[in-house]
Tab-separated table of C-alpha atoms in Angstrom:
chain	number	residue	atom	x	y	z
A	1	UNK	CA	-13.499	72.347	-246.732
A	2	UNK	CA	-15.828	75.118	-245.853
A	3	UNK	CA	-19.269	74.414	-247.323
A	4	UNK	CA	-21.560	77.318	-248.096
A	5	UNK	CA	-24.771	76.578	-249.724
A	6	UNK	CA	-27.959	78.962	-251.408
A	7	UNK	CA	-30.957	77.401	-251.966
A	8	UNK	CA	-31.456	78.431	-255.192
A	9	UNK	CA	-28.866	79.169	-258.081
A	10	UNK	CA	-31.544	81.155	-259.935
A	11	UNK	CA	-35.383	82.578	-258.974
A	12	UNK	CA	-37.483	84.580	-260.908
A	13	UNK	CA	-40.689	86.264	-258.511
A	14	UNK	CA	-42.996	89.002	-259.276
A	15	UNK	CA	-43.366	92.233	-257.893
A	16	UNK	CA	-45.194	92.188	-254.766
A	17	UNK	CA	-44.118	88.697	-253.661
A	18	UNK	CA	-41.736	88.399	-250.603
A	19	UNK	CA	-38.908	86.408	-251.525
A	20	UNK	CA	-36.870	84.123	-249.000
A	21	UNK	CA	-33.247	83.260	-250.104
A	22	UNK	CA	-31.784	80.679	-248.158
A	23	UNK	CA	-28.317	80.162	-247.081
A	24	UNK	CA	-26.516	77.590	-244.668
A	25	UNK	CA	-23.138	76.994	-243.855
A	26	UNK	CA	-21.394	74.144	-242.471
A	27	UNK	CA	-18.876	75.348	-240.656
A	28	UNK	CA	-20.122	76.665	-237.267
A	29	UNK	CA	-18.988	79.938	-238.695
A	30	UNK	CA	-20.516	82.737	-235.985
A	31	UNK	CA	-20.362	85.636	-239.227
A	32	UNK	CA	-22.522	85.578	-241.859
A	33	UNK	CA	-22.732	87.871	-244.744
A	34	UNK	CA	-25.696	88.625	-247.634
A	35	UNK	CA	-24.148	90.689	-250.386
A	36	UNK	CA	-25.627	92.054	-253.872
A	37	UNK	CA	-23.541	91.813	-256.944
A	38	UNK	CA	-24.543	94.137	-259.860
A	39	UNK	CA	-22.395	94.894	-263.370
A	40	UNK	CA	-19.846	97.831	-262.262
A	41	UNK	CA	-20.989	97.975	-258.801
A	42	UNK	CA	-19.049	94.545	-257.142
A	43	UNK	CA	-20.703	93.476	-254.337
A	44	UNK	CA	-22.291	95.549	-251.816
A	45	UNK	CA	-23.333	94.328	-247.804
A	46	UNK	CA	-26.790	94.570	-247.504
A	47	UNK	CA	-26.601	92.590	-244.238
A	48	UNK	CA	-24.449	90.464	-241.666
A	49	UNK	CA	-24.770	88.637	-238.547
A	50	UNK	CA	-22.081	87.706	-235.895
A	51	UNK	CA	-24.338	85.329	-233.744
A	52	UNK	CA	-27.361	83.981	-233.611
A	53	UNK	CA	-30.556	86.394	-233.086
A	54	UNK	CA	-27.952	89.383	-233.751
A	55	UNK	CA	-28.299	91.247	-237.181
A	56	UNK	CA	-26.359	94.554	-238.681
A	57	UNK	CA	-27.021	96.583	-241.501
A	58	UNK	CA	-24.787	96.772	-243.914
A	59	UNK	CA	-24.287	99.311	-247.001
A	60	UNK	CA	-27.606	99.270	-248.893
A	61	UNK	CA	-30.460	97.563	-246.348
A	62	UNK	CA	-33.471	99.343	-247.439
A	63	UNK	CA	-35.951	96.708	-248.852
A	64	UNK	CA	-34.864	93.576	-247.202
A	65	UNK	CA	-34.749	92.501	-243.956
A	66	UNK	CA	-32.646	89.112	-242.636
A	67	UNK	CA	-33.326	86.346	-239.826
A	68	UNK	CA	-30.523	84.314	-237.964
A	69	UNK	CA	-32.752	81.368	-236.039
A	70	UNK	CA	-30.188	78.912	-235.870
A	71	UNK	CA	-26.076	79.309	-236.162
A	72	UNK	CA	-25.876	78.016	-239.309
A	73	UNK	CA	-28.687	79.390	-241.203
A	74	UNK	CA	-29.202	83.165	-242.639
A	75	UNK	CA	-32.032	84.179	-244.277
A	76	UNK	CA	-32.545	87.068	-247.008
A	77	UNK	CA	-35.556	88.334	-247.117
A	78	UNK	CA	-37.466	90.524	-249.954
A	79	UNK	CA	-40.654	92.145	-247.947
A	80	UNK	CA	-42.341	93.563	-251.357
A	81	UNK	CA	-39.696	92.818	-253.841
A	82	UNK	CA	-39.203	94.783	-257.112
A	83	UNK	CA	-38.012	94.901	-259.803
A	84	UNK	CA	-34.300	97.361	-258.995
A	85	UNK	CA	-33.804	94.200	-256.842
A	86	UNK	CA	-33.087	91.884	-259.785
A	87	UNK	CA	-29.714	91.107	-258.781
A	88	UNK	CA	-27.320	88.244	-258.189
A	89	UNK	CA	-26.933	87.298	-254.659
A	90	UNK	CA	-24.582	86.082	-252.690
A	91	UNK	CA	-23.736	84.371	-248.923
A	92	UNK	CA	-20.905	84.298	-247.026
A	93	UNK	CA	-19.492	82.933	-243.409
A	94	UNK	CA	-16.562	83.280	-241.738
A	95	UNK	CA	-14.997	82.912	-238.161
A	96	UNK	CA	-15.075	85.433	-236.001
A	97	UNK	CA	-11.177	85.934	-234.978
A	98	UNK	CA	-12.390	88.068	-231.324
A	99	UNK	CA	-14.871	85.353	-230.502
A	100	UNK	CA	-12.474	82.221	-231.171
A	101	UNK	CA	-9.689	84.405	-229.251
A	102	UNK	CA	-7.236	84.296	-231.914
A	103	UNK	CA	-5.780	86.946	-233.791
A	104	UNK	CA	-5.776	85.456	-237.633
A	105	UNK	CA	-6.909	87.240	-241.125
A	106	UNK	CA	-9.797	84.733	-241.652
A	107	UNK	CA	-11.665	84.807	-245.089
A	108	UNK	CA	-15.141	84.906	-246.179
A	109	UNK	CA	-16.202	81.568	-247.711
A	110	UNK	CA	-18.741	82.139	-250.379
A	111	UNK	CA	-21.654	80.239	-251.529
A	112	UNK	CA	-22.623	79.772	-255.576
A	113	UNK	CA	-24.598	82.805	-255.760
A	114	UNK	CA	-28.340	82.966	-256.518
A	115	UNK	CA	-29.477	85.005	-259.958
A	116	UNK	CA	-32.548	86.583	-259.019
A	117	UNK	CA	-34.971	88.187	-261.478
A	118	UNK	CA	-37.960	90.029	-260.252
A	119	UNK	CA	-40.549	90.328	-262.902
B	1	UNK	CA	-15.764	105.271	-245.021
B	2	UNK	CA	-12.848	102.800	-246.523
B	3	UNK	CA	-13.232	102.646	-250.421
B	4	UNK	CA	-11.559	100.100	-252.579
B	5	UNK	CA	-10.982	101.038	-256.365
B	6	UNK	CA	-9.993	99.075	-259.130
B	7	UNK	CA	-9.694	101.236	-262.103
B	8	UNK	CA	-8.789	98.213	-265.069
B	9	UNK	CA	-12.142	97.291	-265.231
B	10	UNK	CA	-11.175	94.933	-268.227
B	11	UNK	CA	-7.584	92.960	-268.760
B	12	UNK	CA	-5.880	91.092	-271.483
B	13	UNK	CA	-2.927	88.308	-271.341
B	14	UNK	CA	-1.599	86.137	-273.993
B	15	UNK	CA	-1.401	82.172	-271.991
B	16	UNK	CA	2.298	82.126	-270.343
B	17	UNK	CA	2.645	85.801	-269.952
B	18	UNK	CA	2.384	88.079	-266.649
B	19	UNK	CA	-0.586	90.167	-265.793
B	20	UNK	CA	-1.128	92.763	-263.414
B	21	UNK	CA	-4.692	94.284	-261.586
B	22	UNK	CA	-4.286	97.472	-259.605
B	23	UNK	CA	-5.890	97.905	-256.275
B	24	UNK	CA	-5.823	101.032	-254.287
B	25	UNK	CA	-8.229	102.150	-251.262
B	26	UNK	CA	-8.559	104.890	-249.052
B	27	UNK	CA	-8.383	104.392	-244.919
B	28	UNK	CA	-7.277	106.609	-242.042
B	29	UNK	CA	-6.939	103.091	-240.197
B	30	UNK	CA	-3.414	101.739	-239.471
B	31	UNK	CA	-4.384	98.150	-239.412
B	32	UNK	CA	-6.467	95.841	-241.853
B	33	UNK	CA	-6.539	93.214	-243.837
B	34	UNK	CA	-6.510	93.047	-247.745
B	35	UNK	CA	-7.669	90.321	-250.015
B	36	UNK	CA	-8.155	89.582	-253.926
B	37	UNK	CA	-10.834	87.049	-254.626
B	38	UNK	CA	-11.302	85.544	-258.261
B	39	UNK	CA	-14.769	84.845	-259.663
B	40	UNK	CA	-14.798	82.390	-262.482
B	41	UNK	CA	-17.703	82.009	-264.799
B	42	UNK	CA	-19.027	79.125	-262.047
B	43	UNK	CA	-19.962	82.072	-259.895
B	44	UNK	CA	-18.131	80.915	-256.967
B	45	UNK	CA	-16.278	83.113	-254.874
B	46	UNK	CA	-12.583	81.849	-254.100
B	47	UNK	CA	-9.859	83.797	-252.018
B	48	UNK	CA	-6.598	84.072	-254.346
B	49	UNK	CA	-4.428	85.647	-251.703
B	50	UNK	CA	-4.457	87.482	-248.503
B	51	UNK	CA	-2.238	90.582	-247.105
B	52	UNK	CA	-1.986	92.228	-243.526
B	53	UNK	CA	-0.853	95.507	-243.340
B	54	UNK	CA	1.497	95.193	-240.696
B	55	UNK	CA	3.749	92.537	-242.655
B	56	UNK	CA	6.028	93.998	-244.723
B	57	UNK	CA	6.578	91.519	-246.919
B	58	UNK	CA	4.535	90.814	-249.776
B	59	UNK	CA	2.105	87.973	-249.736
B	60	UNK	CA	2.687	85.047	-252.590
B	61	UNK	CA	0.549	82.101	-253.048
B	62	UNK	CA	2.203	80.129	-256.071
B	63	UNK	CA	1.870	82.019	-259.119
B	64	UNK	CA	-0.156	84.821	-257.726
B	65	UNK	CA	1.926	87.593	-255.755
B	66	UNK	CA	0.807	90.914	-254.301
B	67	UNK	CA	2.646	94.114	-254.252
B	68	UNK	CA	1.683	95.886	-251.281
B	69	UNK	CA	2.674	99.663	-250.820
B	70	UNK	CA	1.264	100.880	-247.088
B	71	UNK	CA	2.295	104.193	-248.204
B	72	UNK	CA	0.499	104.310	-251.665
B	73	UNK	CA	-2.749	102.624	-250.042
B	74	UNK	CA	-1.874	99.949	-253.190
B	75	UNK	CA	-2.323	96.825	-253.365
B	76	UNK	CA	-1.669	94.968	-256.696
B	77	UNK	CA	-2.116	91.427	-258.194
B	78	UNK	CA	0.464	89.742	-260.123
B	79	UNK	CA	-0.370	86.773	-261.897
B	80	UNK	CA	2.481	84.718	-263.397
B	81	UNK	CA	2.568	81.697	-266.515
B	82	UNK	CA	-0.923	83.311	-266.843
B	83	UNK	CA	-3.071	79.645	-267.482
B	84	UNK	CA	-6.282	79.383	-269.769
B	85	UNK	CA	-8.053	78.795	-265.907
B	86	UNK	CA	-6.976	82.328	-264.429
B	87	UNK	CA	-9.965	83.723	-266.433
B	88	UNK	CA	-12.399	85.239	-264.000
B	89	UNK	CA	-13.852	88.454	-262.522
B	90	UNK	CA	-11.080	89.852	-259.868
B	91	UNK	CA	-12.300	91.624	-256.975
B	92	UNK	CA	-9.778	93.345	-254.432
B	93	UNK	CA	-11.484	93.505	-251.059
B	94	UNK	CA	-10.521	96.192	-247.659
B	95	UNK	CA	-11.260	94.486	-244.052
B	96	UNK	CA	-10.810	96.806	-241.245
B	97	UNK	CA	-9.733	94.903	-238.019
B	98	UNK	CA	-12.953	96.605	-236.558
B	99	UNK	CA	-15.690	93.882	-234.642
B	100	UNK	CA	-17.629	93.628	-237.769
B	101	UNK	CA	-14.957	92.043	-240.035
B	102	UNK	CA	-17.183	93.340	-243.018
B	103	UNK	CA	-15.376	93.656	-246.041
B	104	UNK	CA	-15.513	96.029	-248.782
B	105	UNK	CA	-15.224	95.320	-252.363
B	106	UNK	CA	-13.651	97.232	-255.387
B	107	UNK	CA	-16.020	97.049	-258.727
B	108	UNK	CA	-13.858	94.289	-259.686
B	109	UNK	CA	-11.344	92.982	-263.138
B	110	UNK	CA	-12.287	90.764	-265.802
B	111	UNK	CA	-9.663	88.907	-266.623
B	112	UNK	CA	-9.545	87.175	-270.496
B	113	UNK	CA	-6.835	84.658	-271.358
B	114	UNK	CA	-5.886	84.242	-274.761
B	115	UNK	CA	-4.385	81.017	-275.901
């Protein structure tokens, strides 16, 4: 089974800090996906990566930033976090169907989420 | 910009019944892929069933079944024998066949069970 793990499962910071959330999959997945999951909202992309060293922006970027060093690794990180960034977090990999040169509807595996409050 | 909508954002079943959660989205694409993921009260994210757009035929994974209407831009969840487990947050998720393979999320169910 596909193996998705956060560092944390919850983090509380203070404004200011710069926050790292961690995230590694075990899969030699070559997408990788930070999300945000408020109340009423769902979850919204803040940033992927389809290899390593390569990063997108997603649908809300502004105040983080991400870094993709190894394959299985992607960072989240908080430059100056505050506090409309309290938020439940969440990683996810998958296979990228054009790069394994297969046509298949391949899921996002999730990790547990992390439930970060910024203080 | 595809949207997803799910516009139940709170459901109801008696244990043993049948339960449905409405999906519809907006796309000028032909092609994509549609999901519904359940998140329990664990957090975790798992994939309940998946649906191409170019298949016809409705996707079923054991007691869970899709109705899929290309035409509509719907994409329901049926959930049969509803069990005590099925409790969750539901969250109907749009991938466009684009290079990204981003997907995009609806605002999402919660689902209660009651024995």
């Amino acid at each position: 089974d596909v193996k998705v793990t956060q560092s944390s499962r919850y983090l509380v910071k203070r404004t200011g800090e710069k926050v790292f959330l961690e995230c590694v999959q075990d899969m030699d997945h070559e997408n990788m996906f930070w999300y945000r999951q408020d109340p009423g909202l769902g979850l919204r992309l803040i940033y992927f990566s389809y290899d390593v060293k390569m990063k997108e922006k997603g649908d809300i970027p502004e105040g983080y930033s991400v870094s993709r060093e190894k394959k299985e690794r992607f960072s989240l990180i908080l430059e100056s976090a505050s506090t409309n960034q309290t938020s439940m977090y969440l990683c996810a990999s998958s296979e990228n169907s054009r790069v394994r040169m297969h046509l298949s509807n391949q899921p996002q595996h999730f990790g547990d989420g992390t439930r970060l409050s910024i203080l | 910009a595809q949207t997803v909508t799910q516009s139940q954002p709170e459901m109801s079943v008696q244990e043993a019944e049948t339960v449905t959660l409405s999906c519809t989205y907006d796309t000028s694409e032909s092609d994509y892929y549609l999901f519904w993921y359940k998140q329990p009260p664990s957090r975790q994210m798992i994939l309940v069933i998946r649906q191409e757009a170019y298949k016809q035929q409705n996707a079923t994974e054991n007691r869970f079944s899709v109705n899929f209407q290309k035409a509509a831009k719907s994409f329901s969840l049926k959930i049969s024998d509803s069990q005590l487990g099925d409790a969750a947050m539901y969250f109907c998720a749009y991938r466009s066949p684009a290079w990204h393979e981003k997907l995009t999320f609806g605002t999402g169910t919660r689902l209660t069970i009651i024995p």
